[in-house]
PDB file of C-alpha atoms in Angstrom:
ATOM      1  CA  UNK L1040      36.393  57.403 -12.243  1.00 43.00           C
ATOM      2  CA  UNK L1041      35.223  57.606  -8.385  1.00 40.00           C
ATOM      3  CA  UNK L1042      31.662  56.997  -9.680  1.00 38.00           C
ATOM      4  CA  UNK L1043      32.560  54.065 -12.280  1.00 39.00           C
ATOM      5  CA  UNK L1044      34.479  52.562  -9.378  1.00 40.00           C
ATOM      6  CA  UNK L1045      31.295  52.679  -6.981  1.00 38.00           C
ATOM      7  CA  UNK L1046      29.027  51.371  -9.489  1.00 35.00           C
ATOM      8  CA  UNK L1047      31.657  47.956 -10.513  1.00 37.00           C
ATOM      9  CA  UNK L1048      31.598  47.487  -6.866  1.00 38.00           C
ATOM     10  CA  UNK L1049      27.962  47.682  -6.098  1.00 38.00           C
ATOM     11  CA  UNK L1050      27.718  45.146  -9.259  1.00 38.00           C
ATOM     12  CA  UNK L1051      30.059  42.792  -7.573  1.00 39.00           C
ATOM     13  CA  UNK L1052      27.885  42.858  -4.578  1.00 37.00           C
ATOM     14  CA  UNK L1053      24.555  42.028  -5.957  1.00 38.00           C
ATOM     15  CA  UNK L1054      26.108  39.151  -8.005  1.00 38.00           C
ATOM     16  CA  UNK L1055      27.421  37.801  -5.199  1.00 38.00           C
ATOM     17  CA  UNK L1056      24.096  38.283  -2.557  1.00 35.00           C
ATOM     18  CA  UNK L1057      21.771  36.708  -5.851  1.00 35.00           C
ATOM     19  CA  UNK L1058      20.671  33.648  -4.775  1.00 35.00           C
ATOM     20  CA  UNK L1059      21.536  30.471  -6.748  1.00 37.00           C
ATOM     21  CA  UNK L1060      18.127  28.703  -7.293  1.00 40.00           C
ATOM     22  CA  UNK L1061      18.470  24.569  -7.586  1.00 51.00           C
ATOM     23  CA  UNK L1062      17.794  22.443 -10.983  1.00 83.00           C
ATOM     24  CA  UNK L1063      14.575  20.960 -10.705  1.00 94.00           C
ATOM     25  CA  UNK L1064      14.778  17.264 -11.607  1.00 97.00           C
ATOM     26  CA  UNK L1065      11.818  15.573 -13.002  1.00 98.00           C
ATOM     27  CA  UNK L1066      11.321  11.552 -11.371  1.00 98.00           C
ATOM     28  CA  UNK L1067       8.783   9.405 -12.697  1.00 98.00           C
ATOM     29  CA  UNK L1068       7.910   7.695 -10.093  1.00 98.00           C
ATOM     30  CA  UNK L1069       5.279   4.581  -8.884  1.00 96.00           C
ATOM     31  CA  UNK L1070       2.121   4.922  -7.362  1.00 95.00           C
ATOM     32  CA  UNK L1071       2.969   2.518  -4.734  1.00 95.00           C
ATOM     33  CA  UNK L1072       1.641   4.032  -1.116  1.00 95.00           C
ATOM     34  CA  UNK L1073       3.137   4.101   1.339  1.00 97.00           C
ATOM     35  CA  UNK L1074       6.591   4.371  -0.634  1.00 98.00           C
ATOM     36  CA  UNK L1075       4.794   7.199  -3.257  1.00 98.00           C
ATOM     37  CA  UNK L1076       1.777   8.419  -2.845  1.00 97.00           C
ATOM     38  CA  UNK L1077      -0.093  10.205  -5.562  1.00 96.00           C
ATOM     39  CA  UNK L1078       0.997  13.569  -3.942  1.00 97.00           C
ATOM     40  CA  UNK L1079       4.671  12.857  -3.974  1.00 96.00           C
ATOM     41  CA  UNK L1080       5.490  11.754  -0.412  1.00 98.00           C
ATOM     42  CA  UNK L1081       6.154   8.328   0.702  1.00 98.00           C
ATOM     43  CA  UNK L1082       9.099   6.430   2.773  1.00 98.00           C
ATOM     44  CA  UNK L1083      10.704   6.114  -1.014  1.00 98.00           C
ATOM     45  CA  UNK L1084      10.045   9.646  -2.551  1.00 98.00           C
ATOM     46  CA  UNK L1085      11.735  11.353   0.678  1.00 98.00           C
ATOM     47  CA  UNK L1086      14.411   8.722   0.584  1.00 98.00           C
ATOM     48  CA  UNK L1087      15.053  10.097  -3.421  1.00 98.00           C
ATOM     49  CA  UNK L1088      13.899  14.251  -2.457  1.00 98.00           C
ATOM     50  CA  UNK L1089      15.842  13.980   0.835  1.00 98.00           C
ATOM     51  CA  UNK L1090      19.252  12.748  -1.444  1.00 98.00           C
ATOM     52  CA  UNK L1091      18.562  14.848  -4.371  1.00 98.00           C
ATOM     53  CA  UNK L1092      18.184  17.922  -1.682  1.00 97.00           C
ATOM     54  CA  UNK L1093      21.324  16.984  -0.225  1.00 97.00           C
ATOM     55  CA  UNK L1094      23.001  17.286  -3.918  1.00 95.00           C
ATOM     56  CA  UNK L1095      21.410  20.665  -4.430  1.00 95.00           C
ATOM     57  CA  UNK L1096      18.510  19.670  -6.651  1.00 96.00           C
ATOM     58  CA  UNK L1097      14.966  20.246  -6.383  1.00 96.00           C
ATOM     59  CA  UNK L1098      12.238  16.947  -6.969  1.00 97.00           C
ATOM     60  CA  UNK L1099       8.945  17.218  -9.194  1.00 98.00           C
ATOM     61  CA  UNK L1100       7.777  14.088  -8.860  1.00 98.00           C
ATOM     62  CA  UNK L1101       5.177  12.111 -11.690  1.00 98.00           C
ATOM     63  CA  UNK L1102       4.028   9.665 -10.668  1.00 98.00           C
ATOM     64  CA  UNK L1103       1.961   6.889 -12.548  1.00 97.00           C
ATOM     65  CA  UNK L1104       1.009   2.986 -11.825  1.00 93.00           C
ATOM     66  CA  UNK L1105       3.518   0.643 -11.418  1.00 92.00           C
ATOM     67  CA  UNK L1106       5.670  -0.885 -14.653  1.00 92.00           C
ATOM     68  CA  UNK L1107       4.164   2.019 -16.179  1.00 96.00           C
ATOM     69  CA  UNK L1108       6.335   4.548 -14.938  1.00 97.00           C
ATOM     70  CA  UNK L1109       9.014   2.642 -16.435  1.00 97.00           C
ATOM     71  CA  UNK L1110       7.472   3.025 -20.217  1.00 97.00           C
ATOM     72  CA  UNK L1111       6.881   6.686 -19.564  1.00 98.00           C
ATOM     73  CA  UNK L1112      10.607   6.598 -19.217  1.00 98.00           C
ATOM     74  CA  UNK L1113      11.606   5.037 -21.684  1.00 98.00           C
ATOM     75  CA  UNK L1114       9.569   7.041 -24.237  1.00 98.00           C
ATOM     76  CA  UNK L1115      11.593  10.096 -23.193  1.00 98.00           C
ATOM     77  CA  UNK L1116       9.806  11.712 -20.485  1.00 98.00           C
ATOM     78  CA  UNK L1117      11.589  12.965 -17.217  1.00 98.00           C
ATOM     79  CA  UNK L1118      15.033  13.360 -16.209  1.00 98.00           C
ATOM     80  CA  UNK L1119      14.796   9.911 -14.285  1.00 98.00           C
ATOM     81  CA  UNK L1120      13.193   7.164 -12.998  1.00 98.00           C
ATOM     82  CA  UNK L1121      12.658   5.335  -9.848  1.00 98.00           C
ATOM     83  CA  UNK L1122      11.988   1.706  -8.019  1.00 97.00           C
ATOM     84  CA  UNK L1123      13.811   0.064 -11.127  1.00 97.00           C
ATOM     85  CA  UNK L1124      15.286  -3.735 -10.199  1.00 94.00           C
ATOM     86  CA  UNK L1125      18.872  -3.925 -10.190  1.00 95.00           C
ATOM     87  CA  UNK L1126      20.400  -4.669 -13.789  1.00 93.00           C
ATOM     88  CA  UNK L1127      16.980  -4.093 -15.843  1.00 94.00           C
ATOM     89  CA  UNK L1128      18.005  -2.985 -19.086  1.00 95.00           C
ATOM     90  CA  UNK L1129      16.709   0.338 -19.190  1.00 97.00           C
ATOM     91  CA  UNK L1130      17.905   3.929 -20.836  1.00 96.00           C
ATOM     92  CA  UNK L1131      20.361   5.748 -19.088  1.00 98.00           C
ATOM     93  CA  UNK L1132      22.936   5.254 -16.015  1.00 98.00           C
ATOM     94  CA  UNK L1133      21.899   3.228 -13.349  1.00 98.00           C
ATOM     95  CA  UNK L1134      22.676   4.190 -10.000  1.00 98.00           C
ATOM     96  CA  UNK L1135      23.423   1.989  -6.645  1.00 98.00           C
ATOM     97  CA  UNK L1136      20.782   0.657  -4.709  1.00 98.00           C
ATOM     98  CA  UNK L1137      19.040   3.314  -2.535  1.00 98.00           C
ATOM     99  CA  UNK L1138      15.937   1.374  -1.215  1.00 98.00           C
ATOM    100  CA  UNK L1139      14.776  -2.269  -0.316  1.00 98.00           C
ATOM    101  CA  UNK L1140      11.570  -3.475  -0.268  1.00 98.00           C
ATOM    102  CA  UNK L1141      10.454  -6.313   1.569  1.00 98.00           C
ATOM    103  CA  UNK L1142       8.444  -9.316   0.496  1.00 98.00           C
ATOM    104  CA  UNK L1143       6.949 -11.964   2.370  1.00 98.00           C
ATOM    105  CA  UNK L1144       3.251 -12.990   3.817  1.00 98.00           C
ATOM    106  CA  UNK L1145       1.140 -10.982   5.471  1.00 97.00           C
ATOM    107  CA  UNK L1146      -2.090 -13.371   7.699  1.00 97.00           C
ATOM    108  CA  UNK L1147      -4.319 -12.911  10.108  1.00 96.00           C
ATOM    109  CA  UNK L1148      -2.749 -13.056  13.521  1.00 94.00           C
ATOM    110  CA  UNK L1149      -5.734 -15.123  14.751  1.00 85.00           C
ATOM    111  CA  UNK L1150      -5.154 -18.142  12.533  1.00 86.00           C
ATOM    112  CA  UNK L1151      -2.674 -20.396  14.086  1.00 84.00           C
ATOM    113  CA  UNK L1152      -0.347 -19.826  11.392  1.00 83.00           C
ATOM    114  CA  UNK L1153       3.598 -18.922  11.621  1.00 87.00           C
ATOM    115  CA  UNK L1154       5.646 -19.209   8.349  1.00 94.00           C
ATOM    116  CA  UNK L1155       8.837 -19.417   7.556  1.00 94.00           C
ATOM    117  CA  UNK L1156       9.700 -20.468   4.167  1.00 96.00           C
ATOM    118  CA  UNK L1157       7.354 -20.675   0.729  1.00 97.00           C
ATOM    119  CA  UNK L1158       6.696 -24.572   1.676  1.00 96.00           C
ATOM    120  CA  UNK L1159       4.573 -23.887   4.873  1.00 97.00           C
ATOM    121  CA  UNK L1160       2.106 -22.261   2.513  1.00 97.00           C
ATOM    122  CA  UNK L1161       1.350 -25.557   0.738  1.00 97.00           C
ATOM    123  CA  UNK L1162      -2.290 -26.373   0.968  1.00 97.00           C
ATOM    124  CA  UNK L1163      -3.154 -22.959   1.678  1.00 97.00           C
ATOM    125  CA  UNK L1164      -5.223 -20.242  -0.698  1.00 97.00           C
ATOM    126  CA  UNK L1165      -2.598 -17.644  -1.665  1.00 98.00           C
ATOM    127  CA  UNK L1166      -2.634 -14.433  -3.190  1.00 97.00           C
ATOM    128  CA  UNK L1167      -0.193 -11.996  -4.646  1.00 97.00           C
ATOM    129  CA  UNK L1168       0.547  -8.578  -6.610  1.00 92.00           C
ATOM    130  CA  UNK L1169       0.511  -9.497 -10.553  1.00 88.00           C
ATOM    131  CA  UNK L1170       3.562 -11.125 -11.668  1.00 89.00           C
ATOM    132  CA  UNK L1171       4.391 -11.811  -8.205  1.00 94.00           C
ATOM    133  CA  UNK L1172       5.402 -15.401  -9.500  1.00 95.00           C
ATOM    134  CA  UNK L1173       8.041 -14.104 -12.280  1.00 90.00           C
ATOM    135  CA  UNK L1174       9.712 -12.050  -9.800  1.00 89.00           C
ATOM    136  CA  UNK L1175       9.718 -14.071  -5.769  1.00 95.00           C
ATOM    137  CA  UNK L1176      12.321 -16.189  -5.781  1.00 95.00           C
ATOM    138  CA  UNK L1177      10.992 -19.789  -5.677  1.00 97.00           C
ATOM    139  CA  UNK L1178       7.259 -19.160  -6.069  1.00 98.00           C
ATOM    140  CA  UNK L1179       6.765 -20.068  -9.783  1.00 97.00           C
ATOM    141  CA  UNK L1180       7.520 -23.712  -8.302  1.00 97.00           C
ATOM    142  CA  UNK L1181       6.109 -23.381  -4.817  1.00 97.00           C
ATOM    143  CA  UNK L1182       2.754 -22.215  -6.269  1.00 97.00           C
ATOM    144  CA  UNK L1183       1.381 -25.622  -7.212  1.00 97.00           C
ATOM    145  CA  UNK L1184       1.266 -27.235  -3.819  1.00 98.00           C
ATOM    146  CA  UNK L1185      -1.126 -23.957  -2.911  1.00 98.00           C
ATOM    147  CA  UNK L1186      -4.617 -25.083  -1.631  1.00 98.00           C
ATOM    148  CA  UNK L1187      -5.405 -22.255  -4.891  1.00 98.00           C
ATOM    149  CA  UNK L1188      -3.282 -19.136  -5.972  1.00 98.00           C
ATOM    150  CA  UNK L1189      -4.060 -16.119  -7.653  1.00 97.00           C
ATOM    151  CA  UNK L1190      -2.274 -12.751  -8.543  1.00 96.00           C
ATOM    152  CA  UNK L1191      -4.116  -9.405  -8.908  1.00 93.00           C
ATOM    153  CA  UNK L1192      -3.084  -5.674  -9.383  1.00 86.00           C
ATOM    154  CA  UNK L1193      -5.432  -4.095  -6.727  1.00 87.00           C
ATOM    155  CA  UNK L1194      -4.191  -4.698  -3.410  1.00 85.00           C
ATOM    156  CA  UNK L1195      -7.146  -3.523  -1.507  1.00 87.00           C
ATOM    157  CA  UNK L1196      -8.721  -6.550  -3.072  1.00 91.00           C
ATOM    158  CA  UNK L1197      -5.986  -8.909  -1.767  1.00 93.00           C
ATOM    159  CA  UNK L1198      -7.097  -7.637   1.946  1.00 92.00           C
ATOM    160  CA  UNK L1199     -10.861  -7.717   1.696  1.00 93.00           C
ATOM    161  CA  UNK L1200      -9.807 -11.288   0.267  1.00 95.00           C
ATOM    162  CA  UNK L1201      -7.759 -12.180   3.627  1.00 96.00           C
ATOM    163  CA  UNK L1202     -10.196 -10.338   6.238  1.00 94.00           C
ATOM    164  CA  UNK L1203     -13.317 -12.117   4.740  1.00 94.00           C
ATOM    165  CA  UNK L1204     -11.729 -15.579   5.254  1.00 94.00           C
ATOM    166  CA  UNK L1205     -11.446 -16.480   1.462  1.00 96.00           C
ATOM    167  CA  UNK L1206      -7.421 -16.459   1.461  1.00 97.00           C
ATOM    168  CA  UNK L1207      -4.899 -17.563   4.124  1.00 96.00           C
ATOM    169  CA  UNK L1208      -2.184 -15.334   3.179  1.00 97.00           C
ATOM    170  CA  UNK L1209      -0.826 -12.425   0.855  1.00 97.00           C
ATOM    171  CA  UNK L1210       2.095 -12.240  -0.818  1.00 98.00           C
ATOM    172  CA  UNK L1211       4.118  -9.143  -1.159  1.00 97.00           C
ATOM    173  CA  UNK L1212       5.455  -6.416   0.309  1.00 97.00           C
ATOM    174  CA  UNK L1213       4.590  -6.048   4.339  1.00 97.00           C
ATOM    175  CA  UNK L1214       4.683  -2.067   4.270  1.00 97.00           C
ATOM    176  CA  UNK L1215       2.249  -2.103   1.534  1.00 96.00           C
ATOM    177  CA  UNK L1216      -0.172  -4.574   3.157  1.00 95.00           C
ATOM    178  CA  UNK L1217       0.229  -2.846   6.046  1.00 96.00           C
ATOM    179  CA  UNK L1218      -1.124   0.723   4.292  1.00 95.00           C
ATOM    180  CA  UNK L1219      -3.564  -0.837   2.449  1.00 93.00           C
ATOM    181  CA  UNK L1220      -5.270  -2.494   5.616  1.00 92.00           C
ATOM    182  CA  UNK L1221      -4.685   0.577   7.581  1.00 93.00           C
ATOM    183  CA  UNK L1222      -6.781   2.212   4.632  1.00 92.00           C
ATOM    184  CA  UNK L1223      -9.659  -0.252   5.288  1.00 92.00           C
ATOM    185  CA  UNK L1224      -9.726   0.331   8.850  1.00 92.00           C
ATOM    186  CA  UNK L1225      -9.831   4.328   8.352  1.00 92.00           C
ATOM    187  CA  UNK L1226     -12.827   3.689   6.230  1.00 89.00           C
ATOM    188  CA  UNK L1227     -14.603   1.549   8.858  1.00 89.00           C
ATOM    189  CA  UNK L1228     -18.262   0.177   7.303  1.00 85.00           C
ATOM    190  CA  UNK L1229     -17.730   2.369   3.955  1.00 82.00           C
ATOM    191  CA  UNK L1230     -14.731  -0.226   2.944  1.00 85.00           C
ATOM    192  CA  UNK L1231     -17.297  -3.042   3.429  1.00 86.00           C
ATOM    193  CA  UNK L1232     -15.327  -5.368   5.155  1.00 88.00           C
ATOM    194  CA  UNK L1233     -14.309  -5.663   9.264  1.00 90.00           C
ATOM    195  CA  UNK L1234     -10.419  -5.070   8.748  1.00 92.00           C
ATOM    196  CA  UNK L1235     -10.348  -4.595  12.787  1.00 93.00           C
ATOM    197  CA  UNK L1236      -9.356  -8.590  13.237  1.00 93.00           C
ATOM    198  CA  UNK L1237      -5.111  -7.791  13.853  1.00 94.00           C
ATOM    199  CA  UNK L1238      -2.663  -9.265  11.559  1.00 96.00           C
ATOM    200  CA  UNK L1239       0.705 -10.348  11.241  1.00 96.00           C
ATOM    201  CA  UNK L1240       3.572 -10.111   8.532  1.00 97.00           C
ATOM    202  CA  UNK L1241       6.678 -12.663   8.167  1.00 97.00           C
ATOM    203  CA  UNK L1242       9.561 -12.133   5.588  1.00 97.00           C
ATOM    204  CA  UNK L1243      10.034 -15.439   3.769  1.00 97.00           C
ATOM    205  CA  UNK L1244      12.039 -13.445   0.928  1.00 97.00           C
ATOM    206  CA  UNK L1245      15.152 -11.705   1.129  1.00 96.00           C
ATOM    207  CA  UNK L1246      14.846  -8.142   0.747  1.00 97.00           C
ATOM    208  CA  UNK L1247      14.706  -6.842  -3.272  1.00 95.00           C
ATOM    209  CA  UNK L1248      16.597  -3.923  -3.559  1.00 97.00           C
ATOM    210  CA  UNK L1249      15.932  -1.028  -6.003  1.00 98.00           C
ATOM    211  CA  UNK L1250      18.039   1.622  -7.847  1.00 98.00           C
ATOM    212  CA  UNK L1251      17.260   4.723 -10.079  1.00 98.00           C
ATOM    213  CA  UNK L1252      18.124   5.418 -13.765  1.00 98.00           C
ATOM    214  CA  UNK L1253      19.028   8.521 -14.988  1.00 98.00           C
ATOM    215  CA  UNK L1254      19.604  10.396 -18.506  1.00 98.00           C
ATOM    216  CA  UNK L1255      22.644  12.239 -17.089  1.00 97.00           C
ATOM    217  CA  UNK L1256      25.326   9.921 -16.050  1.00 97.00           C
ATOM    218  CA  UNK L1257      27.030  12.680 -13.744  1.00 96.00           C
ATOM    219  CA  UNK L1258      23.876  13.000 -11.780  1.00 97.00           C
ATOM    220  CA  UNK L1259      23.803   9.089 -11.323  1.00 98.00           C
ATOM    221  CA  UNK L1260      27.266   9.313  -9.624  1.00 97.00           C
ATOM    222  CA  UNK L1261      26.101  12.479  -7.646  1.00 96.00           C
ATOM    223  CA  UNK L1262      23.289  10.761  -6.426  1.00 98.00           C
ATOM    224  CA  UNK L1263      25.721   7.804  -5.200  1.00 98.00           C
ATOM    225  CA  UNK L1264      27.468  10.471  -3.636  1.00 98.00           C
ATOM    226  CA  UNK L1265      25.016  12.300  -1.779  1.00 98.00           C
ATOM    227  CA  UNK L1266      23.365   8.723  -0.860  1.00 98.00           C
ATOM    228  CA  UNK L1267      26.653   7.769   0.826  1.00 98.00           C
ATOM    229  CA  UNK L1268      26.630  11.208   2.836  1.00 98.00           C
ATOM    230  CA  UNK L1269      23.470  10.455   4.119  1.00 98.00           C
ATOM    231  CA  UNK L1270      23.940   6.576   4.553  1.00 98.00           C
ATOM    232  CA  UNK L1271      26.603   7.092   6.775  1.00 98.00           C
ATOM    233  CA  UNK L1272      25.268   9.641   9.216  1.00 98.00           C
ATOM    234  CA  UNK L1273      22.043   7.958   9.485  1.00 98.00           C
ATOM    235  CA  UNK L1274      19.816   9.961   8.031  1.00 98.00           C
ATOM    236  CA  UNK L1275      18.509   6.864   5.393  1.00 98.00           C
ATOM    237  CA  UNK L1276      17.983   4.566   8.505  1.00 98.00           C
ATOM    238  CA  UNK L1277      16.253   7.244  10.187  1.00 98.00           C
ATOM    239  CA  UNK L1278      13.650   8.031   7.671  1.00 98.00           C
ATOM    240  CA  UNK L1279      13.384   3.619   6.958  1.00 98.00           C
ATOM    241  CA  UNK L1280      12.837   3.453  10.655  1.00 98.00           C
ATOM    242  CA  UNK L1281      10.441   6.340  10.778  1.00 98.00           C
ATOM    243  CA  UNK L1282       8.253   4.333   8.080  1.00 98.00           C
ATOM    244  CA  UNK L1283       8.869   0.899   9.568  1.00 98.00           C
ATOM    245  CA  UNK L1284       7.284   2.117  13.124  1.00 98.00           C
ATOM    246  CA  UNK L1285       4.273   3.748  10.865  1.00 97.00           C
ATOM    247  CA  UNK L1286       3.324   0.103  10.421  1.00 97.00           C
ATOM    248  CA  UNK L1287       5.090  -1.287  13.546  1.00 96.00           C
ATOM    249  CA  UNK L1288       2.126  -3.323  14.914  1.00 94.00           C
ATOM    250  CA  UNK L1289       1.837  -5.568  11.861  1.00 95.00           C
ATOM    251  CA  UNK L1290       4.912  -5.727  10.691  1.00 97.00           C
ATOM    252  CA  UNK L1291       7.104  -6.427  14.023  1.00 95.00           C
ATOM    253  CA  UNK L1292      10.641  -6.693  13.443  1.00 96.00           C
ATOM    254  CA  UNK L1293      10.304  -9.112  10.490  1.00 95.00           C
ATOM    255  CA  UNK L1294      10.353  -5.970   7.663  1.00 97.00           C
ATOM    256  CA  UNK L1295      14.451  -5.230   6.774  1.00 97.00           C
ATOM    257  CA  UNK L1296      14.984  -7.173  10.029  1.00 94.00           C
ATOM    258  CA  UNK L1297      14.071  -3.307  11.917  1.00 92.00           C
TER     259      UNK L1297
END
């Protein structure tokens, strides 16, 4: 009995020393640097890993171009998904708003120009991110009293555009301007184009804010939860402001008003 005794009790021991290993949740995420890069890190993917983390879950990220992430989704791939607009009908419970992005024009700093509002641009050749004009407030009007307007998918294009004269402004979001010409600048005469000429960013646009969808309604609310938690004690702002001064000489205090 003495021995069946010691053996019940050294069970009880090594179930309770076993270490409990997290759920690994599966994000598809979009390839959107600075806020994802293709490796999984980013001002938006620690936002989601630091949260998740918090909750007790490990992050594998996938992450795939932009809009496409969401069709990956949808076809039944991955536990979640990420940087989806607030109220886009989309499979699964949607969670409260965890990140904002900021839109408005980035210029050269050079040129004389300040803006404030869509209808300083008039006259002006304008570029933007495709389908810029179905989703900035105001632009699908504003766009006709542009000097010309055009809307591309690759961004490095939109800044080769603006540092070899041939637009006056992009529209979009400052961060990602701001990576995207720090990019050029790391690449010196390989990027072909002198991206050393300093620029300037001004948010015309109220912030857009972003949620996340997810299969599992109970992890939705946990990841409210756990967002909260870290909302309050600063740990969201911290990591925001951590990106923010990344970019801090183009972007000034005009991106989230940091």
């Amino acid at each position: 009995m003495k021995l069946i005794a010691t053996f019940w009790a050294a069970t009880s021991l090594t179930c309770v020393a076993a270490p409990v290993f997290a759920d690994t949740i599966t994000i598809m995420a979009a390839d959107l640097p600075p806020m994802v890069y293709a490796d999984g890190t980013g001002r938006e993917a620690e936002i989601v890993k630091t949260v998740m983390g918090h909750c007790g879950h490990d992050v594998k990220f996938e992450v795939q171009p932009f809009t496409r992430h969401w069709a990956t989704y949808e076809s039944g791939s991955g536990d979640a998904v990420m940087t989806v607009p607030l109220g886009m009908p989309m499979e699964g419970s949607q969670s409260a708003p965890y990140i904002a992005y900021q839109n408005g024009v980035s210029f050269l700093a050079g040129s004389g120009n300040d803006y404030t509002a869509l209808s300083d641009l008039a006259g002006l050749s304008i570029a933007a991110f495709q389908g810029a004009s179905n989703i900035l407030p105001g632009l699908a009007d504003a766009s006709g009293s542009f000097g010309s307007y055009r809307e591309m998918t690759d961004q490095e294009t939109q800044s080769k555009l603006l540092f070899g004269g041939r637009v006056d402004g992009i529209l979009g979001d400052g961060m990602l301007f701001a990576a995207y010409t720090e990019s050029l600048r790391d690449a010196g005469d390989k990027s072909g184009i002198d991206a050393s000429l300093p620029v300037e960013f001004r948010a015309i646009f109220e912030p857009s804010s972003y949620a996340m969808n997810f299969r599992d309604a109970a992890l939705s609310a946990d990841f409210d939860r756990c967002f909260a938690e870290l909302d309050a004690n600063g740990t969201i702002a911290a990591i925001n402001t951590k990106w923010i001064d990344k970019y801090r000489d183009t972007l000034g205090t005009n991106y989230l008003s940091m």
